[in-house]
XYZ file of C-alpha atoms in Angstrom:
752
model
C 29.051 49.435 124.428
C 25.711 48.735 126.026
C 25.326 49.784 129.616
C 22.808 48.626 132.183
C 21.646 51.110 134.800
C 19.450 51.065 137.840
C 17.895 53.803 139.900
C 18.964 54.654 143.414
C 18.840 57.637 145.646
C 19.967 60.344 145.715
C 21.249 59.991 142.167
C 21.650 57.542 139.327
C 23.729 54.550 140.373
C 25.722 52.553 137.834
C 25.734 48.769 137.790
C 28.827 46.749 136.975
C 27.339 44.940 134.026
C 28.571 45.687 130.514
C 28.404 44.000 127.193
C 30.641 44.759 124.199
C 28.718 45.124 120.962
C 30.343 44.723 117.532
C 30.640 47.746 115.348
C 30.773 50.372 118.041
C 33.290 53.115 117.522
C 34.007 56.542 118.890
C 31.084 58.610 120.218
C 28.904 60.536 117.792
C 30.911 62.907 115.668
C 29.972 66.577 115.457
C 30.841 69.813 113.666
C 30.684 73.339 115.116
C 27.216 74.614 115.948
C 26.546 78.124 114.590
C 25.060 80.675 116.941
C 25.664 83.290 119.586
C 23.041 81.965 121.992
C 22.448 78.201 121.806
C 20.620 75.956 124.254
C 21.544 72.274 124.340
C 18.869 70.191 126.054
C 17.406 67.578 123.723
C 19.056 64.398 122.428
C 19.617 66.012 119.056
C 21.246 68.992 120.761
C 23.687 66.840 122.725
C 24.550 64.980 119.542
C 25.974 68.247 118.186
C 28.865 67.665 120.604
C 31.163 64.782 121.409
C 30.035 62.318 124.044
C 32.849 60.505 125.847
C 31.739 58.089 128.611
C 28.317 59.804 128.837
C 24.997 59.117 127.138
C 21.574 60.712 126.668
C 19.597 57.472 126.442
C 19.763 55.535 129.705
C 17.996 55.792 131.969
C 16.429 58.955 130.511
C 16.480 60.835 127.232
C 17.205 64.528 126.770
C 19.828 64.618 129.488
C 23.415 63.496 129.997
C 24.481 60.853 132.492
C 27.586 58.727 132.950
C 28.170 55.415 131.256
C 29.391 52.644 133.501
C 32.373 52.135 131.229
C 34.149 54.166 128.632
C 33.322 53.909 124.973
C 36.987 54.076 124.120
C 38.315 55.108 120.774
C 38.326 52.690 117.788
C 42.076 52.453 117.468
C 44.892 50.126 118.364
C 48.128 52.047 118.913
C 51.135 49.946 118.091
C 54.718 50.759 119.039
C 56.801 49.952 115.970
C 59.692 49.533 118.400
C 62.501 48.781 115.953
C 61.593 51.768 113.754
C 61.211 54.189 116.647
C 57.641 55.096 115.705
C 54.058 54.500 116.719
C 51.410 53.300 114.265
C 47.654 53.895 114.777
C 45.221 51.402 113.247
C 41.467 51.792 112.835
C 40.124 48.627 114.487
C 37.053 48.516 112.245
C 38.796 48.714 108.893
C 42.423 47.815 109.579
C 43.477 51.087 107.939
C 46.658 52.650 109.301
C 45.663 56.258 109.894
C 49.092 57.600 110.827
C 52.661 56.962 111.935
C 54.650 59.197 114.292
C 58.208 59.433 115.584
C 58.437 58.428 119.213
C 61.114 61.028 120.122
C 63.029 63.966 118.623
C 65.982 63.346 116.351
C 69.067 62.325 118.301
C 67.120 61.083 121.337
C 66.655 57.509 122.491
C 63.612 55.818 120.962
C 62.728 52.078 120.782
C 59.161 52.536 122.100
C 57.923 49.378 123.783
C 54.647 50.188 125.561
C 51.664 52.339 124.659
C 48.626 53.366 126.693
C 45.652 55.550 125.835
C 44.363 58.464 127.884
C 40.715 59.357 128.428
C 40.635 61.681 125.436
C 42.002 59.087 123.018
C 45.601 60.351 122.903
C 48.357 57.735 123.186
C 51.305 57.791 125.542
C 54.369 55.733 124.636
C 57.610 55.044 126.485
C 61.094 55.153 124.945
C 63.133 52.336 126.410
C 66.417 53.495 124.807
C 66.502 56.918 126.521
C 68.713 57.174 129.606
C 70.871 60.276 129.128
C 71.519 61.927 132.470
C 69.777 59.045 134.210
C 66.414 60.075 132.772
C 63.992 58.475 130.360
C 61.222 59.881 128.185
C 57.566 59.514 127.208
C 55.659 60.964 124.267
C 51.954 61.634 123.669
C 50.279 61.414 120.255
C 46.864 63.061 120.033
C 43.756 62.013 118.085
C 42.058 63.912 115.305
C 38.984 62.796 113.385
C 37.211 64.332 110.405
C 38.434 67.318 108.459
C 39.572 67.500 104.828
C 43.056 66.862 103.455
C 44.456 70.094 102.040
C 47.687 71.793 100.948
C 49.368 74.458 103.064
C 47.235 77.155 101.433
C 44.023 75.311 102.399
C 43.240 74.111 98.882
C 41.774 70.588 98.781
C 44.192 67.726 98.062
C 43.458 64.139 99.146
C 47.202 63.670 99.541
C 47.769 66.998 101.268
C 49.995 67.344 104.327
C 47.314 69.158 106.317
C 43.833 68.639 107.716
C 41.351 71.479 107.560
C 38.227 71.676 109.722
C 35.488 71.328 110.560
C 36.716 68.395 112.649
C 34.596 65.745 114.233
C 37.068 65.506 117.113
C 40.485 67.023 117.716
C 43.134 66.956 120.429
C 46.017 67.938 118.155
C 47.505 71.418 118.556
C 47.732 74.052 115.821
C 51.116 75.287 116.953
C 51.710 77.695 114.078
C 48.148 79.059 114.283
C 47.521 78.702 110.553
C 44.084 77.144 111.065
C 45.254 73.768 109.765
C 46.603 70.628 111.438
C 49.817 69.190 109.947
C 49.803 65.445 110.631
C 50.612 62.033 109.244
C 48.459 60.523 106.461
C 49.350 56.918 107.181
C 52.060 54.239 107.271
C 55.479 55.613 106.426
C 54.403 59.273 106.509
C 56.517 60.168 109.556
C 56.878 63.930 109.783
C 60.305 65.376 110.800
C 61.090 66.125 114.404
C 64.431 67.857 113.866
C 65.341 68.794 117.429
C 67.414 71.571 115.854
C 69.969 72.900 118.302
C 68.800 70.371 120.861
C 65.677 72.459 121.485
C 63.635 69.488 122.670
C 66.389 67.517 124.434
C 64.888 68.199 127.857
C 61.284 67.982 126.796
C 58.872 69.801 124.527
C 57.682 69.480 120.942
C 58.747 72.833 119.524
C 60.537 71.246 116.529
C 57.972 68.537 115.780
C 56.431 69.104 112.338
C 53.509 66.849 113.177
C 50.965 68.784 115.243
C 49.468 65.628 116.702
C 52.680 65.127 118.649
C 51.639 67.121 121.716
C 53.986 66.053 124.516
C 57.554 64.896 124.951
C 58.532 64.712 128.597
C 61.765 63.639 130.215
C 61.094 61.509 133.301
C 63.158 60.164 136.189
C 62.694 56.519 135.161
C 65.574 55.840 132.750
C 65.046 53.310 129.910
C 61.348 53.921 130.449
C 58.836 51.090 130.190
C 55.837 51.652 132.435
C 53.088 53.945 131.190
C 49.669 53.804 132.837
C 46.909 56.439 132.944
C 44.796 56.987 136.060
C 41.230 58.240 136.544
C 42.389 61.885 136.572
C 44.077 61.420 133.178
C 47.495 61.593 134.788
C 50.335 59.368 133.642
C 52.361 57.042 135.861
C 55.770 56.184 134.456
C 58.481 53.740 135.456
C 61.968 52.895 134.242
C 64.398 50.035 134.194
C 66.194 51.808 137.058
C 63.004 51.222 139.135
C 62.275 54.958 139.448
C 58.569 55.773 139.124
C 57.003 59.160 138.631
C 53.609 60.831 138.143
C 52.900 63.355 135.336
C 49.896 65.626 135.514
C 47.132 65.652 132.890
C 49.156 68.179 130.864
C 52.099 65.756 130.788
C 54.317 67.634 133.214
C 56.140 66.145 136.247
C 54.329 66.618 139.553
C 57.329 66.143 141.794
C 56.022 62.702 142.767
C 58.904 60.233 142.514
C 59.626 56.994 144.338
C 61.729 53.856 144.020
C 60.792 50.755 146.034
C 63.327 48.538 144.302
C 60.971 46.724 141.939
C 58.743 47.128 138.903
C 59.503 49.347 135.945
C 58.123 47.160 133.130
C 54.534 46.908 131.903
C 51.988 48.541 134.161
C 48.384 49.510 134.794
C 46.239 51.440 137.243
C 43.364 49.470 138.748
C 39.872 50.463 139.857
C 41.044 51.723 143.239
C 43.794 53.837 141.662
C 46.553 51.416 142.652
C 49.604 51.330 140.368
C 50.942 47.946 139.280
C 54.328 47.737 137.594
C 55.902 44.438 136.643
C 59.113 42.464 136.304
C 62.282 43.801 137.966
C 62.950 42.299 141.418
C 59.245 41.556 141.764
C 56.041 43.306 140.819
C 55.336 46.748 142.301
C 51.952 47.340 143.903
C 51.749 50.992 144.957
C 48.879 52.882 146.638
C 49.213 56.577 145.685
C 46.710 57.709 148.312
C 48.712 56.178 151.143
C 52.073 56.664 149.373
C 52.984 53.106 150.322
C 53.730 50.030 148.256
C 55.167 46.531 148.205
C 57.232 44.304 145.944
C 55.352 41.072 145.163
C 57.363 37.903 144.502
C 57.352 35.783 141.333
C 54.412 33.609 142.503
C 52.247 36.561 141.643
C 53.683 36.749 138.131
C 56.609 38.513 136.539
C 55.645 39.944 133.135
C 52.342 41.011 131.493
C 49.557 42.643 133.512
C 45.852 42.720 132.736
C 42.684 43.454 134.627
C 39.220 41.934 134.702
C 36.820 44.809 133.860
C 34.006 43.153 135.776
C 35.682 42.091 139.014
C 38.784 44.280 139.071
C 40.972 41.222 139.607
C 44.537 41.388 138.280
C 45.964 38.793 135.884
C 49.762 38.480 135.692
C 51.773 36.227 133.391
C 55.024 34.436 134.136
C 57.367 34.640 131.170
C 58.282 30.950 131.692
C 56.405 27.953 132.986
C 52.961 27.972 131.316
C 51.517 29.965 134.221
C 49.267 32.970 134.596
C 48.187 34.112 138.055
C 44.887 35.704 139.135
C 45.082 38.126 142.055
C 42.635 40.018 144.208
C 43.107 43.805 144.073
C 44.990 43.627 147.383
C 47.622 41.352 145.788
C 46.396 38.024 147.205
C 46.940 35.195 144.713
C 43.580 33.592 143.925
C 44.898 30.935 141.565
C 47.434 30.118 138.875
C 46.458 28.499 135.578
C 47.901 26.995 132.422
C 47.444 28.965 129.242
C 48.744 26.660 126.494
C 52.436 27.538 126.103
C 55.673 27.455 128.081
C 56.157 31.171 127.528
C 54.002 34.294 127.882
C 54.221 38.054 127.767
C 51.152 40.288 127.385
C 47.761 39.427 128.899
C 44.320 41.066 128.519
C 40.888 40.329 129.938
C 37.625 41.189 128.185
C 34.176 41.899 129.614
C 32.828 38.464 128.697
C 35.094 36.486 131.049
C 37.879 35.650 128.597
C 41.612 35.875 129.305
C 43.984 36.229 126.349
C 47.699 35.484 126.699
C 50.383 36.394 124.120
C 52.681 33.390 123.844
C 55.832 35.464 123.520
C 58.670 36.158 121.129
C 60.478 33.270 122.850
C 60.314 30.058 120.882
C 59.102 31.943 118.885
C 55.388 31.344 119.448
C 52.650 31.372 116.826
C 49.625 31.277 119.112
C 47.630 33.235 121.653
C 46.276 31.369 124.662
C 42.599 31.597 125.598
C 41.177 30.713 129.014
C 38.249 31.769 131.123
C 38.427 33.911 134.242
C 37.479 30.837 136.286
C 40.710 29.216 135.025
C 39.181 26.959 132.373
C 41.579 26.512 129.474
C 39.676 27.052 126.215
C 42.431 26.590 123.640
C 45.125 28.303 121.593
C 44.313 30.713 118.758
C 46.509 30.009 115.752
C 48.116 33.069 114.166
C 48.374 32.438 110.397
C 51.336 34.532 109.276
C 51.969 35.755 112.785
C 55.131 34.886 114.738
C 56.337 36.210 118.073
C 53.150 37.532 119.704
C 54.162 39.895 122.518
C 51.170 42.122 123.277
C 47.401 41.703 123.403
C 44.596 44.239 123.969
C 40.805 44.429 123.707
C 39.363 46.890 121.217
C 36.180 48.927 121.311
C 34.281 46.128 119.558
C 35.374 43.449 122.059
C 37.834 41.916 119.613
C 41.409 41.061 120.521
C 44.499 42.553 118.914
C 47.883 40.887 119.016
C 51.220 42.341 117.854
C 53.759 39.938 116.318
C 57.320 41.154 116.656
C 58.942 38.634 114.309
C 56.561 39.121 111.360
C 56.052 42.891 111.692
C 52.265 42.705 111.775
C 49.234 43.067 114.002
C 46.311 40.678 113.931
C 42.705 40.903 115.056
C 41.020 37.941 116.743
C 37.289 37.397 116.702
C 36.551 35.760 120.109
C 33.338 34.222 118.769
C 34.997 32.437 115.830
C 37.105 29.297 115.576
C 36.486 25.802 116.919
C 34.700 25.014 120.166
C 37.201 24.488 122.961
C 37.252 23.853 126.673
C 34.116 24.663 128.597
C 32.143 24.743 125.348
C 33.498 28.167 124.390
C 34.786 29.222 120.929
C 38.566 29.347 120.859
C 38.673 32.402 118.605
C 40.217 32.975 115.210
C 42.161 35.664 113.348
C 39.873 37.652 111.028
C 42.280 40.471 109.974
C 46.025 40.950 109.558
C 47.600 44.399 109.236
C 51.110 44.689 107.788
C 53.181 47.191 109.762
C 55.968 47.369 107.204
C 59.542 46.148 107.208
C 61.556 46.699 110.348
C 58.581 47.519 112.583
C 59.447 45.024 115.371
C 56.258 45.712 117.395
C 56.610 44.834 121.089
C 53.608 46.280 122.928
C 52.591 44.158 125.892
C 50.497 47.050 127.179
C 47.077 48.694 126.952
C 47.352 49.648 123.258
C 43.625 50.323 122.842
C 42.700 52.130 126.100
C 40.432 49.360 127.285
C 41.943 49.208 130.781
C 41.427 52.930 131.456
C 38.145 52.971 129.588
C 36.594 50.000 131.254
C 37.819 50.465 134.755
C 39.746 53.447 135.939
C 37.685 56.432 134.673
C 34.593 57.066 136.838
C 33.860 60.218 134.860
C 32.854 61.296 131.399
C 32.806 64.380 129.279
C 30.588 66.136 126.752
C 32.204 68.806 124.661
C 30.778 71.040 121.971
C 32.252 73.665 119.627
C 30.143 76.701 118.837
C 30.819 79.074 115.950
C 30.185 82.701 116.870
C 30.359 83.737 113.213
C 33.093 86.417 113.387
C 36.691 86.737 114.465
C 37.167 88.181 117.916
C 33.636 87.210 119.021
C 33.256 87.776 122.722
C 31.696 85.117 124.878
C 29.924 85.803 128.114
C 28.160 82.970 129.921
C 27.651 79.251 130.157
C 24.592 78.271 132.104
C 23.541 74.729 132.961
C 21.001 72.609 134.868
C 18.185 75.125 134.789
C 15.701 72.260 134.279
C 14.242 70.130 137.023
C 15.877 66.866 136.021
C 19.381 68.260 136.419
C 20.986 66.962 139.594
C 24.344 66.726 141.355
C 24.050 64.116 144.143
C 26.413 64.326 147.133
C 29.950 63.389 146.171
C 29.333 63.823 142.441
C 30.232 66.861 140.389
C 29.718 68.642 137.097
C 32.651 70.847 136.079
C 32.344 73.113 133.056
C 35.347 74.629 131.229
C 35.770 76.743 128.130
C 38.397 77.804 125.632
C 38.262 80.010 122.536
C 40.129 80.635 119.287
C 39.595 82.421 115.994
C 40.161 79.097 114.193
C 38.705 75.736 114.941
C 42.109 74.141 114.640
C 43.495 76.621 117.124
C 41.195 75.478 119.929
C 43.339 72.494 120.848
C 46.292 74.777 121.460
C 44.384 76.751 124.084
C 43.901 75.750 127.704
C 40.509 75.079 129.169
C 39.608 77.293 132.116
C 36.703 76.697 134.514
C 33.588 78.832 134.199
C 30.858 79.385 136.783
C 27.259 78.528 136.223
C 25.736 81.695 134.748
C 28.762 83.744 135.834
C 29.962 86.245 133.247
C 33.459 85.658 131.902
C 35.543 87.299 129.172
C 36.871 85.133 126.361
C 37.146 86.087 122.711
C 37.468 84.178 119.463
C 35.181 83.059 116.701
C 34.993 79.533 118.151
C 34.297 78.480 121.695
C 34.667 74.927 122.959
C 32.874 74.061 126.153
C 33.583 70.852 128.025
C 31.357 69.478 130.794
C 32.937 66.771 132.990
C 30.605 64.554 134.977
C 32.112 62.666 137.910
C 30.478 59.891 139.872
C 30.754 59.403 143.634
C 32.217 56.358 145.382
C 28.790 54.664 145.332
C 28.587 55.033 141.560
C 25.862 57.727 141.552
C 25.950 59.822 138.436
C 25.192 63.529 138.173
C 22.710 64.559 135.488
C 23.302 67.413 133.049
C 19.835 68.426 131.896
C 20.709 71.456 129.760
C 23.545 73.800 128.906
C 23.403 77.195 127.191
C 26.396 79.027 125.639
C 25.986 82.740 124.956
C 28.184 85.526 123.736
C 28.669 88.569 125.909
C 26.157 90.377 123.734
C 23.987 92.168 126.211
C 20.232 91.809 126.268
C 19.749 95.568 126.422
C 21.388 98.954 126.049
C 21.696 102.138 128.055
C 19.844 105.280 126.962
C 20.599 108.761 128.222
C 19.846 112.398 127.528
C 20.534 115.759 129.136
C 18.651 118.961 128.332
C 19.501 122.397 129.691
C 16.268 124.164 128.750
C 12.913 123.419 127.171
C 10.133 125.936 126.691
C 6.862 124.967 125.033
C 8.632 122.209 123.162
C 11.508 124.458 122.091
C 14.756 122.796 123.122
C 18.005 124.531 123.858
C 21.281 122.720 124.515
C 20.546 118.960 124.504
C 23.167 116.198 124.734
C 22.492 112.917 122.907
C 19.219 114.022 121.274
C 18.528 110.489 119.931
C 18.398 109.181 123.536
C 18.822 105.506 122.517
C 21.506 104.288 122.712
C 23.522 106.284 125.163
C 26.658 107.888 123.664
C 29.205 110.347 124.918
C 28.042 113.867 124.005
C 28.596 117.435 125.241
C 26.745 120.542 124.199
C 27.194 124.139 125.444
C 25.634 127.511 124.765
C 26.757 130.919 126.136
C 23.283 132.391 126.449
C 19.779 132.047 125.092
C 16.399 133.812 125.207
C 13.189 131.884 124.460
C 9.664 133.280 124.277
C 6.356 131.479 124.347
C 3.155 133.406 124.892
C 3.421 135.447 128.057
C 6.623 133.659 129.159
C 10.186 134.775 128.460
C 13.180 132.729 129.578
C 16.770 134.056 129.542
C 19.668 131.685 130.500
C 23.466 131.858 130.451
C 26.235 129.242 130.368
C 24.043 126.291 129.378
C 25.796 122.915 129.534
C 24.541 119.379 128.833
C 26.563 116.165 128.744
C 26.088 112.423 128.522
C 28.632 109.721 129.145
C 28.601 105.932 128.879
C 31.158 103.508 130.410
C 32.385 101.621 128.514
C 31.977 103.696 125.387
C 31.138 100.606 123.309
C 29.108 97.851 124.989
C 29.728 95.331 122.199
C 32.551 92.940 122.844
C 32.664 93.501 126.628
C 30.751 91.562 129.261
C 28.787 93.507 131.873
C 30.691 94.641 134.937
C 30.152 96.803 138.009
C 31.906 99.714 136.299
C 29.296 99.929 133.561
C 27.065 103.032 133.669
C 25.299 105.769 131.796
C 25.361 109.297 133.230
C 23.655 112.518 132.131
C 24.188 116.033 133.474
C 22.607 119.406 132.821
C 23.927 122.714 134.210
C 22.804 126.323 133.808
C 24.671 129.233 135.380
C 21.892 131.867 135.564
C 18.210 131.808 134.611
C 15.542 134.538 134.547
C 11.841 133.825 133.852
C 9.362 136.630 133.390
C 5.592 136.654 132.917
C 3.664 139.834 133.445
C 4.151 140.831 137.077
C 6.087 137.624 137.908
C 9.861 137.449 137.871
C 11.775 134.291 138.849
C 15.556 134.467 139.195
C 17.543 131.250 139.659
C 21.253 130.745 140.410
C 23.277 127.681 139.382
C 21.074 124.767 138.467
C 22.601 121.272 138.307
C 20.779 118.035 137.477
C 22.210 114.523 137.397
C 20.810 111.106 136.442
C 22.640 107.789 136.249
C 22.168 104.048 135.866
C 24.867 101.636 137.055
C 25.238 97.872 136.959
C 25.402 96.532 140.529
C 25.246 93.007 142.001
C 21.750 91.766 142.463
C 19.649 88.597 142.447
C 21.008 86.266 139.809
C 23.718 88.631 138.598
C 24.133 92.312 137.788
C 21.075 94.555 137.779
C 20.600 98.241 136.870
C 20.536 100.725 139.754
C 19.070 104.193 139.084
C 19.953 107.454 140.766
C 18.836 111.053 140.267
C 19.647 114.317 142.022
C 19.605 118.027 141.440
C 20.507 121.218 143.235
C 19.531 124.859 142.959
C 22.046 127.368 144.302
C 19.644 130.293 144.717
C 16.047 131.267 144.041
C 14.278 134.668 144.071
C 10.615 135.172 143.285
C 9.820 138.856 142.724
C 12.957 139.729 144.650
C 12.274 137.524 147.648
C 14.809 134.789 148.477
C 13.533 131.257 148.712
C 15.688 128.547 150.241
C 15.655 125.417 148.074
C 18.810 123.246 148.179
C 18.358 119.761 146.728
C 15.147 118.610 148.346
C 11.907 118.346 146.344
C 9.724 121.415 146.668
C 6.533 122.704 145.051
C 5.714 126.446 145.166
C 2.240 127.583 144.053
C 2.122 130.676 141.885
C -0.661 132.727 140.347
C 0.121 131.396 136.870
C 0.669 127.764 137.951
C 3.167 125.908 140.120
C 6.934 125.790 140.372
C 8.256 122.257 140.965
C 11.871 121.864 142.101
C 14.187 118.816 142.386
C 11.723 116.230 141.093
C 12.942 112.625 140.661
C 10.824 110.084 138.752
C 12.091 106.480 138.870
C 10.641 103.370 137.270
C 11.989 99.847 136.888
C 13.900 100.880 133.746
C 14.474 104.629 134.010
C 15.185 107.708 136.057
C 14.286 111.296 135.075
C 15.643 114.181 137.144
C 14.077 117.643 136.608
C 15.654 120.509 138.572
C 13.059 123.188 137.674
C 9.605 122.802 136.125
C 7.291 125.777 135.776
C 3.869 124.312 135.029
C 1.305 126.817 133.680
C -2.049 126.410 132.018
C -0.693 127.553 128.708
C 2.841 126.156 128.559
C 5.631 124.556 130.573
C 9.270 125.397 131.213
C 11.741 122.650 132.106
C 15.239 123.650 133.201
C 17.975 121.106 133.956
C 16.577 117.741 132.907
C 18.727 114.565 133.014
C 17.594 111.062 132.022
C 19.159 107.596 132.243
C 17.355 104.450 131.084
C 17.858 100.812 130.149
C 16.222 99.535 126.987
C 15.663 95.875 126.101
C 16.848 94.624 122.755
C 14.299 93.006 120.386
C 13.664 89.453 121.426
C 14.806 90.019 125.023
C 11.778 91.181 127.037
C 13.043 92.743 130.235
C 16.556 92.831 128.821
C 19.244 94.994 130.257
C 22.817 96.091 129.417
C 23.766 94.592 132.778
C 22.872 91.073 131.546
C 23.845 88.777 128.689
């Protein structure tokens, strides 16, 4: 699709114009990006991920902003009703890419409607399920790319499995074997045994096909209505007129109502209003107000479609050569002939064309074509097609029709065929796809996702998979919008989520969880998938994602530490962690020692030095407020002699530490040093010291006590330093530092 934008304040506002261009398919495909610290900010960077409803071209490059309308997936998803399966067709080639059972063995099937969610997965309803007064719906996910392989991962074009890297995947690797077991094409329907009735009440535990991701029992029995809203939730309705909302994960929300109408084909319009056709009138329900009404047959009684430009609703009458156009509030704006006495499905494209399936009644062999102003253009002949029931617009702007009597689907080129009313081409079939014997496709529904894509999804996503290179890789931060062009206007939002797995296929089986901007989190797995969701405000302003960086929890620095009981003229006695960098747990003791250097003699007893780091191993753990490096030195008794000078010192204790604490922009190192001296005698005279710094001049030099030296990256605590002209004595030294890793100037173990 091509999208026209205009600027407004405070953000980027989206116009309502859109033009469908031939040949467009799913957003750019991507494979995992290798790296433990990757910045995505240029067009080429964003193309490493999957863009859904967002672009990096208009109005500006090197940033992501919302499209006005969804570039929906290049598939038409056909309910092979009579076979109890769903068939997915590539709209560009006509290739059938897979076929799936619509329900577990022993459950009611006969799927009649399909609809596509915002991530390309297809919901279908089973109109034969009514056990216990409940119906059922099933969701079939999308996977693109990968290589066909056998169960051991060896290549085989006819293999039962797909092996990554994948261009796009919503299927779930339930057995965690790193492969996706899924259908190869028409007729390859994988078993769904339902052994022991395991899935009777919902779930897909016995489904062999890992692209079958949901089976949910719903309150609407003999289910027909399936319609996805802007939050990717599913509205369902049954022949018993019960309607219910499922959340984005496909689970009931406790929202159930019955107004005595509806329950057939349905859609959700631009305002989020649910429309559900047929029984006792058409349901029009406003979820926000939790109120609705039953519209009479003058509004229509069968197929529902929506104008992607105006939001007007089109509604067929099954009899009487009549299709009605309604305002979003339900007011009838007109009723028009469409070229046949009967009608079922109806779809409206972005170029002002209305397409009406002329029904299995008769049976028909044409699709009606009129303009949104009511002008009748003509009937499209369906060579080899009988009983057209459903129509939908694909991602190229072409029209697909399903023919129940001839078990096929046909593609109509709206720009082909003879010139009809109003000077417009009538359209002509340019492709027929055989669905196989006994398909019986019904399908008057949104089989392509155009309704959700064009109208009801004022948000888009960009997702990217990053390969950390090793199993169990730990991930630490996602940071975004550090550049000036990034913006989140009032009422808009950018939400970022992440999930991890040791296999690429396993990602889809994990749940996304929100992450904060630059806030450290703890997730592990070789692969991380990050999804950014951009949401517009009511005025259509788009947020802008200028950049996004994904990093492991590998810290930008390390702790260093060292403790030394005694040093004389470079001679060291009792030192913990002599290498200093990095800090490690160490403990050294010595009962007594005597060192001599020149005129100085030092005797000490019970020397003790220790270092400790928390956690012991910084790799694989993100920084936290419990992280620290601590060093301690302790000496029980010390005696220093030099000629006529005798210094006697009691218990000496020295401590130094660095701890990660909250600071500007995250955790920062905090340094602390202290020491104490229990007793001091100089030539027999007591000197009170304690823990305060003190310098005592002596004939041979100076005695410095309790000295703390702190810089931006270190602390050194020295309990006793005897500084002479010839040599020095240091007793009780403790050090704690942070050291930056190569390539991370100013790095710290408190940061990733």
